[in-house]
Every structure is written in structure tokens, then in C-alpha cells.
Short mmCIF file of C-alpha atoms and ligand atoms in Angstrom, two decimals:
data_model
loop_
_atom_site.label_atom_id
_atom_site.label_comp_id
_atom_site.label_asym_id
_atom_site.label_seq_id
_atom_site.Cartn_x
_atom_site.Cartn_y
_atom_site.Cartn_z
CA MET A 431 7.66 31.58 12.04
CA GLN A 432 10.09 33.92 10.36
CA GLU A 433 11.93 33.24 7.14
CA TYR A 434 15.06 31.32 8.11
CA ARG A 435 18.12 33.35 7.23
CA TYR A 436 20.62 30.77 8.26
CA THR A 437 20.28 27.10 7.76
CA THR A 438 17.71 25.73 10.14
CA PRO A 439 18.68 22.17 10.87
CA MET A 440 15.91 19.90 9.62
CA VAL A 441 15.58 18.45 13.07
CA ASP A 442 14.34 21.85 14.29
CA LEU A 443 12.20 22.50 11.25
CA ILE A 444 10.48 19.15 11.68
CA LYS A 445 9.95 19.82 15.39
CA ASP A 446 8.39 23.18 14.51
CA ILE A 447 6.10 21.52 12.01
CA ALA A 448 4.97 19.08 14.68
CA ARG A 449 4.47 21.80 17.27
CA PHE A 450 2.84 24.58 15.25
CA ASP A 451 0.81 24.59 12.12
CA PRO A 452 3.17 26.47 9.90
CA GLU A 453 1.55 25.64 6.57
CA GLY A 454 2.23 28.24 3.93
CA GLN A 455 5.27 29.62 5.74
CA PRO A 456 8.33 30.39 3.62
CA VAL A 457 11.33 28.15 4.36
CA VAL A 458 14.88 27.63 3.24
CA VAL A 459 16.18 24.09 3.24
CA ARG A 460 19.85 23.23 2.75
CA GLY A 461 21.25 19.75 2.46
CA TRP A 462 22.26 16.94 0.13
CA VAL A 463 20.02 15.38 -2.49
CA ARG A 464 19.04 11.82 -1.61
CA THR A 465 16.77 11.21 -4.60
CA LYS A 466 15.13 13.00 -7.48
CA ARG A 467 11.96 11.70 -9.14
CA GLU A 468 10.09 13.19 -12.06
CA LEU A 469 6.41 12.79 -12.80
CA LYS A 470 5.04 14.69 -15.80
CA ASN A 471 5.03 18.25 -14.49
CA LEU A 472 6.19 17.47 -10.97
CA VAL A 473 9.73 16.98 -9.69
CA PHE A 474 10.28 15.50 -6.22
CA VAL A 475 13.59 16.14 -4.53
CA GLU A 476 14.34 14.47 -1.23
CA VAL A 477 16.87 16.49 0.74
CA ASN A 478 18.65 15.36 3.89
CA ASP A 479 20.93 17.42 6.12
CA GLY A 480 21.83 14.67 8.61
CA SER A 481 20.57 16.60 11.64
CA CYS A 482 17.93 13.92 12.07
CA PHE A 483 16.90 10.73 10.36
CA ALA A 484 14.07 12.23 8.29
CA SER A 485 14.60 13.92 4.97
CA ILE A 486 12.38 16.69 3.65
CA GLN A 487 10.56 16.23 0.41
CA CYS A 488 10.51 19.26 -1.88
CA THR A 489 8.02 19.21 -4.71
CA PHE A 490 8.46 21.47 -7.71
CA ASP A 491 5.58 22.15 -10.06
CA LYS A 492 6.71 22.82 -13.62
CA THR A 493 3.23 23.44 -15.06
CA PRO A 494 3.43 26.46 -17.38
CA PHE A 495 1.84 29.54 -15.86
CA ASP A 496 -1.15 29.75 -18.25
CA LYS A 497 -2.03 26.07 -17.65
CA ARG A 498 -2.13 26.29 -13.90
CA GLU A 499 -5.30 25.49 -12.04
CA THR A 500 -4.19 26.34 -8.52
CA ASP A 501 -2.32 29.27 -7.06
CA ALA A 502 0.26 27.06 -5.38
CA ALA A 503 3.90 28.04 -5.78
CA VAL A 504 5.42 27.62 -9.22
CA ALA A 505 8.98 26.62 -9.85
CA SER A 506 10.94 29.47 -11.45
CA ASP A 507 12.53 28.99 -14.88
CA ALA A 508 15.95 29.01 -13.27
CA ALA A 509 14.81 26.30 -10.85
CA ILE A 510 13.52 24.12 -13.69
CA GLU A 511 16.91 24.34 -15.36
CA VAL A 512 18.77 23.34 -12.18
CA LEU A 513 16.32 20.48 -11.60
CA SER A 514 16.85 19.00 -15.04
CA ALA A 515 20.55 18.39 -14.34
CA LEU A 516 20.27 17.72 -10.60
CA LYS A 517 22.13 14.65 -9.34
CA THR A 518 22.00 12.53 -6.23
CA GLY A 519 24.64 13.68 -3.74
CA ALA A 520 24.64 17.34 -4.84
CA SER A 521 24.29 20.03 -2.17
CA VAL A 522 21.42 22.43 -2.68
CA GLU A 523 19.51 25.31 -1.20
CA ILE A 524 15.77 25.24 -1.74
CA ARG A 525 13.31 28.03 -1.09
CA GLY A 526 9.61 27.45 -0.97
CA ASN A 527 6.57 27.18 1.27
CA LEU A 528 5.52 24.50 3.69
CA MET A 529 2.53 22.58 2.41
CA PRO A 530 0.49 19.70 3.84
CA SER A 531 1.90 16.53 2.38
CA PRO A 532 -0.18 13.93 0.59
CA ALA A 533 2.63 11.38 1.13
CA ALA A 534 2.40 8.90 4.00
CA GLY A 535 4.60 9.39 7.07
CA GLN A 536 5.28 13.10 6.71
CA ARG A 537 3.10 15.98 7.73
CA SER A 538 4.55 18.65 5.54
CA GLU A 539 6.62 18.99 2.48
CA VAL A 540 8.10 22.00 0.77
CA SER A 541 6.43 23.38 -2.28
CA GLY A 542 9.58 24.59 -4.03
CA GLN A 543 10.04 27.80 -5.98
CA GLU A 544 13.79 28.22 -6.16
CA ILE A 545 16.63 25.76 -6.06
CA ARG A 546 20.27 26.75 -6.06
CA LEU A 547 22.98 24.22 -6.78
CA ILE A 548 25.65 24.71 -4.14
CA GLY A 549 27.92 21.82 -5.09
CA ASP A 550 27.40 19.42 -7.99
CA ALA A 551 28.02 15.68 -7.67
CA GLU A 552 29.44 13.53 -10.42
CA ASN A 553 29.37 9.71 -10.31
CA TYR A 554 28.23 9.65 -6.72
CA PRO A 555 29.07 6.24 -5.28
CA LEU A 556 26.02 6.13 -2.99
CA GLN A 557 22.94 5.16 -4.93
CA LYS A 558 19.46 4.27 -3.82
CA LYS A 559 20.19 0.55 -3.45
CA ARG A 560 21.47 -0.88 -0.17
CA HIS A 561 25.24 -0.97 -0.09
CA SER A 562 27.12 -3.53 2.00
CA PHE A 563 28.84 -2.29 5.16
CA GLU A 564 32.12 -3.66 3.76
CA PHE A 565 31.77 -1.49 0.67
CA LEU A 566 30.86 1.53 2.78
CA ARG A 567 33.99 1.07 4.91
CA GLU A 568 35.99 1.73 1.75
CA ILE A 569 34.29 5.10 1.38
CA ALA A 570 34.32 5.99 5.06
CA HIS A 571 34.33 9.70 4.14
CA LEU A 572 30.94 9.40 2.41
CA ARG A 573 29.22 6.76 4.54
CA PRO A 574 27.91 9.29 7.11
CA ARG A 575 25.51 10.37 4.35
CA THR A 576 23.73 7.02 4.46
CA ASN A 577 20.75 6.29 6.70
CA THR A 578 22.67 3.74 8.76
CA PHE A 579 25.78 5.80 9.44
CA GLY A 580 23.86 8.99 10.04
CA ALA A 581 21.84 7.11 12.66
CA VAL A 582 24.94 5.48 14.23
CA THR A 583 26.62 8.86 14.45
CA ARG A 584 23.69 10.57 16.13
CA VAL A 585 23.22 7.72 18.62
CA ARG A 586 26.95 7.77 19.40
CA SER A 587 26.80 11.49 20.07
CA ALA A 588 23.72 11.15 22.30
CA LEU A 589 25.37 8.34 24.28
CA ALA A 590 28.51 10.43 24.83
CA TYR A 591 26.33 13.19 26.25
CA ALA A 592 24.54 10.66 28.47
CA VAL A 593 27.87 9.38 29.83
CA HIS A 594 28.75 12.85 31.08
CA GLU A 595 25.27 13.50 32.39
CA PHE A 596 25.26 10.25 34.37
CA PHE A 597 28.54 10.94 36.14
CA GLN A 598 28.15 14.68 36.59
CA LYS A 599 24.84 14.09 38.36
CA ARG A 600 26.54 11.69 40.75
CA SER A 601 29.47 13.92 41.77
CA PHE A 602 32.04 12.22 39.57
CA HIS A 603 34.57 14.70 38.16
CA TYR A 604 35.77 14.37 34.60
CA ILE A 605 39.55 14.11 34.34
CA HIS A 606 41.82 14.01 31.31
CA THR A 607 44.40 11.31 31.70
CA PRO A 608 47.48 11.32 29.47
CA ILE A 609 47.47 9.69 26.06
CA ILE A 610 51.25 9.27 26.03
CA THR A 611 52.48 7.22 28.95
CA ALA A 612 55.53 5.35 30.17
CA ASN A 613 53.45 2.66 31.90
CA ASP A 614 51.68 -0.43 30.77
CA ALA A 615 48.45 -0.02 32.78
CA GLU A 616 47.14 -3.49 32.01
CA GLY A 617 50.49 -5.26 32.20
CA ALA A 618 49.52 -6.97 28.97
CA GLY A 619 52.19 -5.51 26.74
CA SER A 620 50.20 -4.82 23.56
CA MET A 621 51.13 -1.15 23.26
CA PHE A 622 52.00 1.23 20.45
CA GLN A 623 55.38 2.81 21.01
CA VAL A 624 55.72 6.59 20.68
CA THR A 625 59.13 7.82 19.62
CA THR A 626 60.87 10.64 17.80
CA LEU A 627 63.95 8.52 17.18
CA ASP A 628 64.69 8.09 13.50
CA MET A 629 63.63 4.49 13.00
CA GLU A 630 64.41 4.56 9.29
CA LYS A 631 67.94 5.71 9.95
CA ALA A 632 68.38 3.16 12.71
CA SER A 633 67.31 0.34 10.44
CA ARG A 634 69.39 1.68 7.48
CA ASP A 635 72.47 1.80 9.65
CA GLY A 636 71.62 -1.60 11.05
CA ASN A 637 72.10 0.05 14.45
CA GLN A 638 75.20 -2.12 14.86
CA GLY A 639 73.02 -4.79 16.44
CA LYS A 640 72.28 -2.54 19.42
CA ALA A 641 68.91 -1.55 20.80
CA PRO A 642 68.22 2.15 20.26
CA ASP A 643 69.20 4.46 23.11
CA PHE A 644 65.86 5.56 24.51
CA HIS A 645 67.57 8.04 26.83
CA ALA A 646 68.03 10.05 23.65
CA ASP A 647 64.34 9.76 22.82
CA PHE A 648 61.95 12.70 23.24
CA PHE A 649 60.89 11.86 26.78
CA GLY A 650 64.22 10.38 27.80
CA LYS A 651 62.64 6.96 28.09
CA LYS A 652 60.44 4.53 26.21
CA THR A 653 56.86 5.79 25.88
CA PHE A 654 53.61 4.39 24.52
CA LEU A 655 50.03 5.26 23.68
CA THR A 656 47.87 4.55 26.70
CA VAL A 657 45.94 1.26 27.02
CA SER A 658 43.87 2.65 29.92
CA GLY A 659 43.63 5.79 32.02
CA GLN A 660 42.95 3.76 35.13
CA LEU A 661 46.22 4.13 37.04
CA GLU A 662 46.12 7.91 36.70
CA ALA A 663 42.40 7.91 37.51
CA GLU A 664 43.23 6.08 40.75
CA THR A 665 45.50 8.94 41.78
CA TYR A 666 42.63 11.39 41.31
CA ALA A 667 40.02 9.14 42.94
CA THR A 668 42.18 9.05 46.06
CA ALA A 669 42.02 12.85 46.07
CA LEU A 670 38.61 13.83 44.66
CA SER A 671 36.79 10.63 45.71
CA ARG A 672 34.90 10.13 42.46
CA VAL A 673 36.33 10.69 39.00
CA TYR A 674 35.93 9.40 35.47
CA THR A 675 37.86 9.49 32.24
CA PHE A 676 36.45 9.29 28.74
CA GLY A 677 39.05 9.24 26.03
CA PRO A 678 40.86 7.45 23.24
CA THR A 679 42.59 4.22 24.16
CA PHE A 680 45.03 2.19 22.09
CA ARG A 681 45.81 -1.49 21.89
CA ALA A 682 48.14 -3.13 19.45
CA GLU A 683 46.38 -6.48 19.80
CA ASN A 684 46.42 -8.44 16.61
CA SER A 685 42.79 -9.42 17.07
CA ASN A 686 40.86 -9.16 13.87
CA THR A 687 37.40 -9.50 15.40
CA ALA A 688 34.08 -7.69 15.13
CA ARG A 689 34.56 -6.21 18.63
CA HIS A 690 38.19 -5.08 18.71
CA LEU A 691 39.70 -1.84 17.50
CA ALA A 692 43.29 -0.68 17.79
CA GLU A 693 42.01 2.80 18.70
CA PHE A 694 38.82 2.89 20.71
CA TRP A 695 37.12 5.06 23.31
CA MET A 696 36.87 4.00 26.90
CA VAL A 697 34.92 5.40 29.85
CA GLU A 698 36.59 4.70 33.19
CA PRO A 699 35.00 5.72 36.48
CA GLU A 700 37.03 5.29 39.66
CA ALA A 701 35.60 5.74 43.16
CA ALA A 702 37.28 5.84 46.55
CA PHE A 703 35.64 4.15 49.55
CA ALA A 704 33.91 1.74 47.18
CA ASP A 705 34.16 -2.04 47.11
CA LEU A 706 33.30 -4.57 44.44
CA ARG A 707 29.58 -4.56 45.37
CA ASP A 708 29.41 -0.76 44.95
CA ASN A 709 31.24 -1.10 41.67
CA MET A 710 28.78 -3.69 40.36
CA GLU A 711 25.88 -1.48 41.36
CA LEU A 712 27.40 1.52 39.64
CA ALA A 713 28.06 -0.45 36.46
CA GLU A 714 24.49 -1.72 36.32
CA ASP A 715 22.98 1.72 36.97
CA PHE A 716 25.31 3.24 34.40
CA LEU A 717 24.48 0.81 31.62
CA LYS A 718 20.74 0.99 32.26
CA SER A 719 20.80 4.75 32.37
CA LEU A 720 22.62 4.93 29.02
CA LEU A 721 20.13 2.60 27.37
CA ALA A 722 17.22 4.55 28.84
CA TYR A 723 18.72 7.79 27.51
CA ALA A 724 18.99 6.36 24.01
CA LEU A 725 15.44 4.99 24.15
CA ASP A 726 14.12 8.39 25.26
CA ASN A 727 16.14 10.54 22.90
CA CYS A 728 16.98 8.54 19.79
CA GLY A 729 13.59 7.01 18.98
CA GLU A 730 13.63 7.64 15.25
CA ASP A 731 17.14 6.27 14.79
CA LEU A 732 16.47 3.23 17.00
CA ALA A 733 13.30 2.48 15.04
CA PHE A 734 15.48 2.30 11.94
CA PHE A 735 17.91 -0.15 13.60
CA ASP A 736 14.96 -2.21 14.79
CA ALA A 737 13.53 -2.42 11.27
CA HIS A 738 16.72 -2.85 9.26
CA VAL A 739 19.67 -3.93 11.42
CA GLU A 740 18.61 -5.98 14.45
CA LYS A 741 14.96 -6.95 14.70
CA GLY A 742 13.48 -6.48 18.16
CA ILE A 743 16.34 -4.39 19.48
CA VAL A 744 14.13 -1.71 21.02
CA ALA A 745 12.16 -4.24 23.06
CA ALA A 746 15.42 -5.97 24.05
CA LEU A 747 16.94 -2.70 25.31
CA GLU A 748 13.75 -1.86 27.18
CA ALA A 749 13.85 -5.27 28.84
CA VAL A 750 17.44 -4.67 30.00
CA VAL A 751 16.52 -1.29 31.50
CA ASN A 752 13.84 -3.02 33.58
CA ALA A 753 15.73 -6.19 34.44
CA GLN A 754 18.06 -7.04 37.29
CA PHE A 755 21.45 -8.14 36.10
CA THR A 756 22.36 -11.71 37.02
CA HIS A 757 25.39 -12.09 39.31
CA ILE A 758 27.54 -15.19 39.11
CA SER A 759 31.05 -15.99 40.30
CA TYR A 760 33.58 -17.13 37.74
CA THR A 761 33.75 -20.51 39.50
CA ASP A 762 29.99 -21.03 39.21
CA ALA A 763 29.98 -19.75 35.65
CA VAL A 764 32.58 -22.33 34.67
CA LYS A 765 30.49 -25.08 36.34
CA GLU A 766 27.52 -23.93 34.29
CA LEU A 767 29.61 -24.02 31.10
CA GLU A 768 31.13 -27.43 31.90
CA LYS A 769 27.62 -28.88 32.13
CA ASN A 770 27.20 -27.85 28.51
CA ALA A 771 30.74 -28.55 27.33
CA ASP A 772 29.43 -30.12 24.12
CA SER A 773 28.13 -26.79 22.88
CA PHE A 774 31.58 -25.23 22.73
CA GLU A 775 34.51 -25.33 20.39
CA PHE A 776 36.80 -24.28 23.24
CA LYS A 777 36.17 -26.60 26.22
CA PRO A 778 35.76 -24.57 29.41
CA SER A 779 37.64 -25.45 32.59
CA TRP A 780 38.55 -23.55 35.77
CA GLY A 781 41.41 -21.18 35.01
CA CYS A 782 40.58 -20.58 31.36
CA ASP A 783 39.74 -17.17 29.98
CA LEU A 784 36.09 -16.99 28.99
CA GLN A 785 35.78 -17.10 25.23
CA SER A 786 33.22 -15.18 23.26
CA GLU A 787 31.11 -18.35 22.81
CA HIS A 788 31.11 -18.86 26.61
CA GLU A 789 30.09 -15.26 27.25
CA ARG A 790 27.22 -15.57 24.80
CA PHE A 791 26.09 -18.81 26.36
CA LEU A 792 25.97 -17.23 29.82
CA THR A 793 23.98 -14.20 28.66
CA GLU A 794 21.77 -15.78 26.04
CA LYS A 795 21.12 -19.26 27.46
CA VAL A 796 21.76 -19.13 31.23
CA ALA A 797 20.70 -15.63 32.29
CA ARG A 798 18.77 -14.39 29.24
CA GLY A 799 20.08 -10.93 29.91
CA PRO A 800 23.21 -9.14 31.12
CA VAL A 801 25.43 -11.02 33.55
CA ILE A 802 28.08 -9.79 35.95
CA VAL A 803 30.78 -12.41 36.43
CA THR A 804 32.99 -11.85 39.48
CA ASP A 805 36.01 -13.26 41.28
CA TYR A 806 38.16 -14.48 38.42
CA PRO A 807 41.39 -16.47 38.85
CA LYS A 808 44.25 -14.02 39.46
CA GLU A 809 46.28 -15.52 36.59
CA ILE A 810 43.91 -14.23 33.92
CA LYS A 811 43.47 -10.73 35.36
CA ALA A 812 45.64 -7.63 35.75
CA PHE A 813 48.18 -7.09 38.54
CA TYR A 814 46.25 -4.32 40.34
CA MET A 815 43.15 -6.30 41.30
CA LYS A 816 42.46 -6.95 44.97
CA MET A 817 43.23 -10.48 46.08
CA ASN A 818 40.45 -12.48 47.71
CA ASP A 819 41.13 -14.35 50.96
CA ASP A 820 41.38 -17.64 49.04
CA GLY A 821 44.65 -16.38 47.51
CA LYS A 822 43.50 -17.73 44.12
CA THR A 823 40.88 -15.30 42.89
CA VAL A 824 40.67 -11.53 42.62
CA ARG A 825 37.83 -9.05 43.08
CA ALA A 826 37.24 -8.63 39.38
CA MET A 827 33.98 -8.13 37.55
CA ASP A 828 33.07 -8.31 33.88
CA VAL A 829 29.68 -7.22 32.66
CA LEU A 830 28.61 -9.40 29.76
CA ALA A 831 25.82 -8.41 27.42
CA PRO A 832 23.75 -10.61 25.12
CA ARG A 833 24.92 -10.58 21.46
CA LEU A 834 28.14 -8.81 22.40
CA GLY A 835 29.91 -10.42 25.33
CA GLU A 836 32.16 -8.26 27.52
CA ILE A 837 31.14 -4.62 27.54
CA ILE A 838 32.60 -3.62 30.93
CA GLY A 839 35.65 -4.86 32.82
CA GLY A 840 36.57 -3.66 36.28
CA SER A 841 37.60 -4.52 39.82
CA GLN A 842 38.26 -3.47 43.33
CA ARG A 843 41.92 -2.40 43.45
CA GLU A 844 44.61 -3.83 45.70
CA ASP A 845 45.01 -1.13 48.35
CA ASN A 846 47.49 -3.03 50.51
CA LEU A 847 51.07 -2.01 49.67
CA GLU A 848 52.71 -5.30 50.60
CA LYS A 849 50.23 -7.44 48.75
CA LEU A 850 50.50 -5.28 45.65
CA GLU A 851 54.31 -5.34 45.69
CA LYS A 852 54.24 -9.09 46.16
CA ARG A 853 51.90 -9.57 43.20
CA MET A 854 53.98 -7.32 40.96
CA ALA A 855 57.12 -9.22 41.92
CA GLU A 856 55.40 -12.54 41.13
CA LEU A 857 54.59 -11.21 37.71
CA GLY A 858 58.15 -9.98 37.19
CA MET A 859 57.08 -6.35 36.88
CA LYS A 860 59.58 -3.57 37.44
CA THR A 861 58.17 -1.64 40.40
CA GLU A 862 60.48 1.41 39.88
CA SER A 863 58.34 2.90 37.15
CA TYR A 864 55.21 2.44 39.25
CA TRP A 865 56.61 4.29 42.33
CA TRP A 866 53.88 6.93 42.16
CA TYR A 867 51.17 4.28 41.90
CA LEU A 868 52.57 2.49 44.93
CA ASP A 869 52.70 5.82 46.81
CA LEU A 870 48.89 5.84 46.83
CA ARG A 871 49.14 2.80 49.11
CA ARG A 872 51.61 4.65 51.37
CA PHE A 873 49.69 7.86 51.94
CA GLY A 874 46.12 7.42 53.10
CA SER A 875 45.37 4.26 51.21
CA ALA A 876 41.67 3.52 50.91
CA PRO A 877 39.54 0.83 49.34
CA HIS A 878 38.67 1.90 45.82
CA SER A 879 37.13 0.42 42.71
CA GLY A 880 36.42 1.23 39.13
CA PHE A 881 35.73 -0.15 35.70
CA GLY A 882 36.19 0.50 32.02
CA MET A 883 33.39 0.45 29.50
CA GLY A 884 34.26 0.16 25.83
CA PHE A 885 32.28 3.06 24.42
CA ASP A 886 32.31 1.66 20.88
CA ARG A 887 30.96 -1.65 22.19
CA LEU A 888 28.18 0.28 23.90
CA VAL A 889 27.27 1.89 20.58
CA GLN A 890 27.27 -1.58 19.01
CA TYR A 891 25.02 -2.83 21.76
CA VAL A 892 22.52 -0.01 21.41
CA THR A 893 22.38 0.03 17.60
CA GLY A 894 22.72 -3.71 16.97
CA MET A 895 25.55 -3.08 14.50
CA ALA A 896 27.42 -6.36 14.15
CA ASN A 897 30.90 -4.95 13.48
CA ILE A 898 32.67 -2.44 15.72
CA ARG A 899 34.29 -0.93 12.62
CA ASP A 900 30.89 0.41 11.70
CA VAL A 901 30.22 2.39 14.87
CA ILE A 902 33.28 4.69 14.81
CA PRO A 903 33.92 7.23 12.03
CA TYR A 904 37.37 6.03 10.99
CA PRO A 905 38.15 2.58 12.37
CA ARG A 906 41.73 1.75 13.24
CA ALA A 907 42.52 -1.96 13.22
CA VAL A 908 45.29 -4.24 11.97
CA GLY A 909 46.17 -3.04 8.49
CA LEU A 910 43.45 -0.40 8.49
CA ALA A 911 44.31 3.31 8.57
CA GLU A 912 43.35 4.57 5.11
CA PHE A 913 41.57 7.78 6.03
O1 4AD B 1528 38.71 -5.07 30.37
P1 4AD B 1528 39.63 -3.96 30.01
O2 4AD B 1528 40.92 -4.32 29.37
O3 4AD B 1528 39.85 -3.13 31.35
C1 4AD B 1528 40.69 -2.10 31.54
O4 4AD B 1528 41.36 -1.57 30.69
C2 4AD B 1528 40.65 -1.54 32.92
N1 4AD B 1528 41.83 -0.70 33.12
C3 4AD B 1528 39.37 -0.78 33.11
C4 4AD B 1528 39.23 -0.20 34.50
O5 4AD B 1528 39.04 -0.96 35.43
N2 4AD B 1528 39.35 1.10 34.65
O6 4AD B 1528 38.87 -2.94 29.05
C5 4AD B 1528 37.67 -2.35 29.45
C6 4AD B 1528 36.66 -2.40 28.32
C7 4AD B 1528 36.30 -3.81 27.86
O7 4AD B 1528 35.32 -4.38 28.68
C8 4AD B 1528 35.81 -3.56 26.46
O8 4AD B 1528 34.45 -3.12 26.47
C9 4AD B 1528 36.67 -2.40 26.00
O9 4AD B 1528 37.18 -1.77 27.16
N3 4AD B 1528 37.78 -2.84 25.15
C10 4AD B 1528 37.83 -2.67 23.82
N4 4AD B 1528 36.96 -2.13 22.96
C11 4AD B 1528 37.29 -2.11 21.66
N5 4AD B 1528 38.46 -2.59 21.17
C12 4AD B 1528 39.38 -3.16 21.99
N6 4AD B 1528 40.54 -3.61 21.50
C13 4AD B 1528 39.07 -3.21 23.39
N7 4AD B 1528 39.73 -3.67 24.47
C14 4AD B 1528 38.93 -3.43 25.53
MG1 MG B 1529 38.51 -7.09 30.13
#
């Protein structure tokens, strides 16, 4: 091993240590001080650079030269001075040699000779004790330096990579759907408006009681932040056969829950010549493959979540990878819930939207694992879903996961022009602005299906983090946009 000129991420250094026997090799370590401990003539500095869970312990020996009994590295005078004032949170560069470590759980440590203070830290708010997640949300710019948020961030990154790998290997092409849109893809109406009109001026002038003239707005019409890339993905699926989107998604829902964000990330595959069965199969393969990727590649971080966040999570994820998902129709699911009506605050009945408590009951009590619920009443699902022959239900599917509830929502799409127009009319939707979407049913219409997976909910599921605000760097929710 050569002397590292540039920062070697600790993850690589630790891999090298495991692979070779580099004892005695000179190393440079750069990172942030987690702790400093002093013991007579020894100073222990734990340094972490976030590239992996583990920190590296650097031990400095301050024994005066004439009192030394070994020829191990000695801390320089300059190093001793830096060490005496060193604070948690400071950034440092340490030079020394790798030495076998007497401490449990680490093979090597650094026997330090030099330490350079790169950036000092005063009154660092992160101390050795465990801070609450609520407190850490208030210092969202520093929380990635904690064990938990470092681990969440690495798992999130690995899962994003796995999403692309899964689809790329199966001939799905990645497309970038617009973030600003004129359409309400879900027909649900909880959208953030995008405008360059001077709202302050309009409200100062009272606008003479008139609605603003959106023809004068930037795009010449009312526009919004997208709630889903699905409609645009459908146009590409009916051209490239298999596509997926993976991008930011916005919903102005006033739901202050542990699984809703106003800005979240959604993965949406869309496949032509695919029906609801194919869609269910794809969703199950997808979810299992993501969990397997995390289990294979994020072992150290998952072990931390297992020990400190959600006991037994690794075994639970392994079980899901090896299980078959339970399939149940909405109608049968409601029957199942009605049999246990006493257990619920919200009494279930045919036609009702499944509440979080119902979803948990189905996964945790009925199926004891993930469940795919299909064929929901048309009234509680979006306009674009394919109608079943009964005229009452649509070819929808929701994948529900234990602990979390809905993680994926999707459907086969209505590919019959007349039926789609009829449904939109029933719902009072203006078809003019969807002309291009309807065109897909005019020119070579084909059965097609897709789904959306809340990426942040996936990260919650894999890490066991209870609140969705703790799996995204800067959560956006009602009243929350500090950073
Ligand atoms: O079920 P949803 O609303 O489905 C759609 O948007 C479809 N257009 C998807 C498709 O078929 N292409 O949302 C899909 C998923 C949900 O299952 C959930 O995991 C996540 O997106 N999701 C949210 N995640 C965080 N915060 C929110 N406010 C979310 N709303 C939905
Ligand atoms: Mg849904």
C-alpha cells in the first residue's frame, strides 16, 4: 500500500485492512472527530468520514521520548498541542501508521504521529448521548453526522442505485417526466401551483374581486408541480414498451402523518402489453430485489438499525425476500376486516378507503407479510384505471407492507377511448387538457399497466425508521421548510 495522497474514504481503507495485512503502513485519515478520550499518556481520537458506518480509532502516545519502552510511533509536540484543545465535531487530518488494535470489533487502528486541525468546532450540538429524532430534525444540516442519519443516507443511496439496476436489466428505459405540469395526474386536486404572477401585488390591489388572468402567467395557463409522472410515462410506454421514472413528486395534502411528505420521490414503471397480473408480478419482483440488494450491500448499516431502531428487521426483510406475497381482492379484504370490526376505530365497509389500521391488520394479522390488494371500487381510485366487467371495480392494486401500509399503488390503465371519456365525464373532468393522453387510445392503443412506489416509504421500510421525515435529507411537510 502506498501513502495516500488524497483522502482515502474510510470505507476503502477498512476494506484494504480486511483484505491485506497492512500493519505498519503509513496512512492519512481525514474526517470529523466523534470522540476524544484521554488516559494518562494516551489520547484516543475516534474519527468518522461518513463513507461507511465504522469510525477509525487513532491512538496518540504522549510518553516523553526518554521514557519510552517501545519504538512505536510517538505523537509530535505539535500534535500534542492540537490534541489538548481538540473538540468533538472538529475536522482533522491525522497521519500515522496502521497498528493491530487491542480494542474489540476493529482489526486495526492508527498509531498517530501528526494531527492537523482543519476546522475547529465550538459548542457542537451533537454530543455522545443519544439525541431524539425530533431534536435532530431541528439541526437537519448536522444530523447526517450521526450514526443513524449516516446509515439512512447510505442505505437510501444504495436503494436508488438498485432501482436503476433492476429496471435497466429488464429493458426498462429511464425517462425524465416534467416537474411543472398543467395536468392533475391523479385527479385529486392537492397540487402546488407554479406561477410568476405577482401574488403580493394582486392581494395588495385586492384584484378587484377578480381571479388572476392566468393567460398572462408564464406558461399562458395555470401550472402546478407534478403529483405523478404517470401520464407522461404512459406516452413513452406506448412507444418504447417499457419505461420508468424516478423523480421528485409533490402533494399539497394537509396530512401530518409519519408517512406523508409534501415533496417525496416516486419510482413509476410503465409497461405496454402488460395486464394487472404482469404488474403485480413486476411489483413483487421489484420490491424483493430491492430488499435483497440492501441485505447484500448494506450489512453494517442494517445491523445498526436491527440493534437500535427496529429489532429483528434484518430477519423480517429476509423473510419477505423469500416469501410469496398474499393476493386478495378488495372485496375479500373488506370481508376479512368486517369479521374483526371490533379491532378498528374506523369501521370497515365495502366502498370505504382502507385506513392505515386496516392495512396493518391485513399485513400483520391476516397475511403476516406483504399483501397485494386488487380490484378496488372505482369511486376511491383515479380516473385512468381500467374498469372491470362488473362496472363497479377497477383493475387497481396496492402493495401493503407490514409496519408501513401502502408502499406501492398501481393499476392496469383504461385503454378503451370511449370508456375512458365516459369515466372522465362522470367525474366532471375537462377532457380538453387531456387531449394528448386520449390520443394514446386513438393511435395504436394497447393494454398497459404500471405502478408508483414511494421511494421514501421504501427507505422507511428497509431501515425501520418510524417517521418519513427522518429518511430524506430535508423533509418538506405542512409548515416545514426551514432548510
Ligand atoms: O398511490 P399513488 O397516489 O399512485 C400514483 O401516483 C400513481 N400515478 C402511480 C402509478 O400508477 N404510476 O402513489 C404511489 C405511491 C404510494 O403508494 C406511496 O408509496 C407514495 O407513492 N406516496 C407518498 N409518499 C410520501 N408522501 C406522500 N404524500 C405520498 N403520496 C404517495
Ligand atoms: Mg395510492
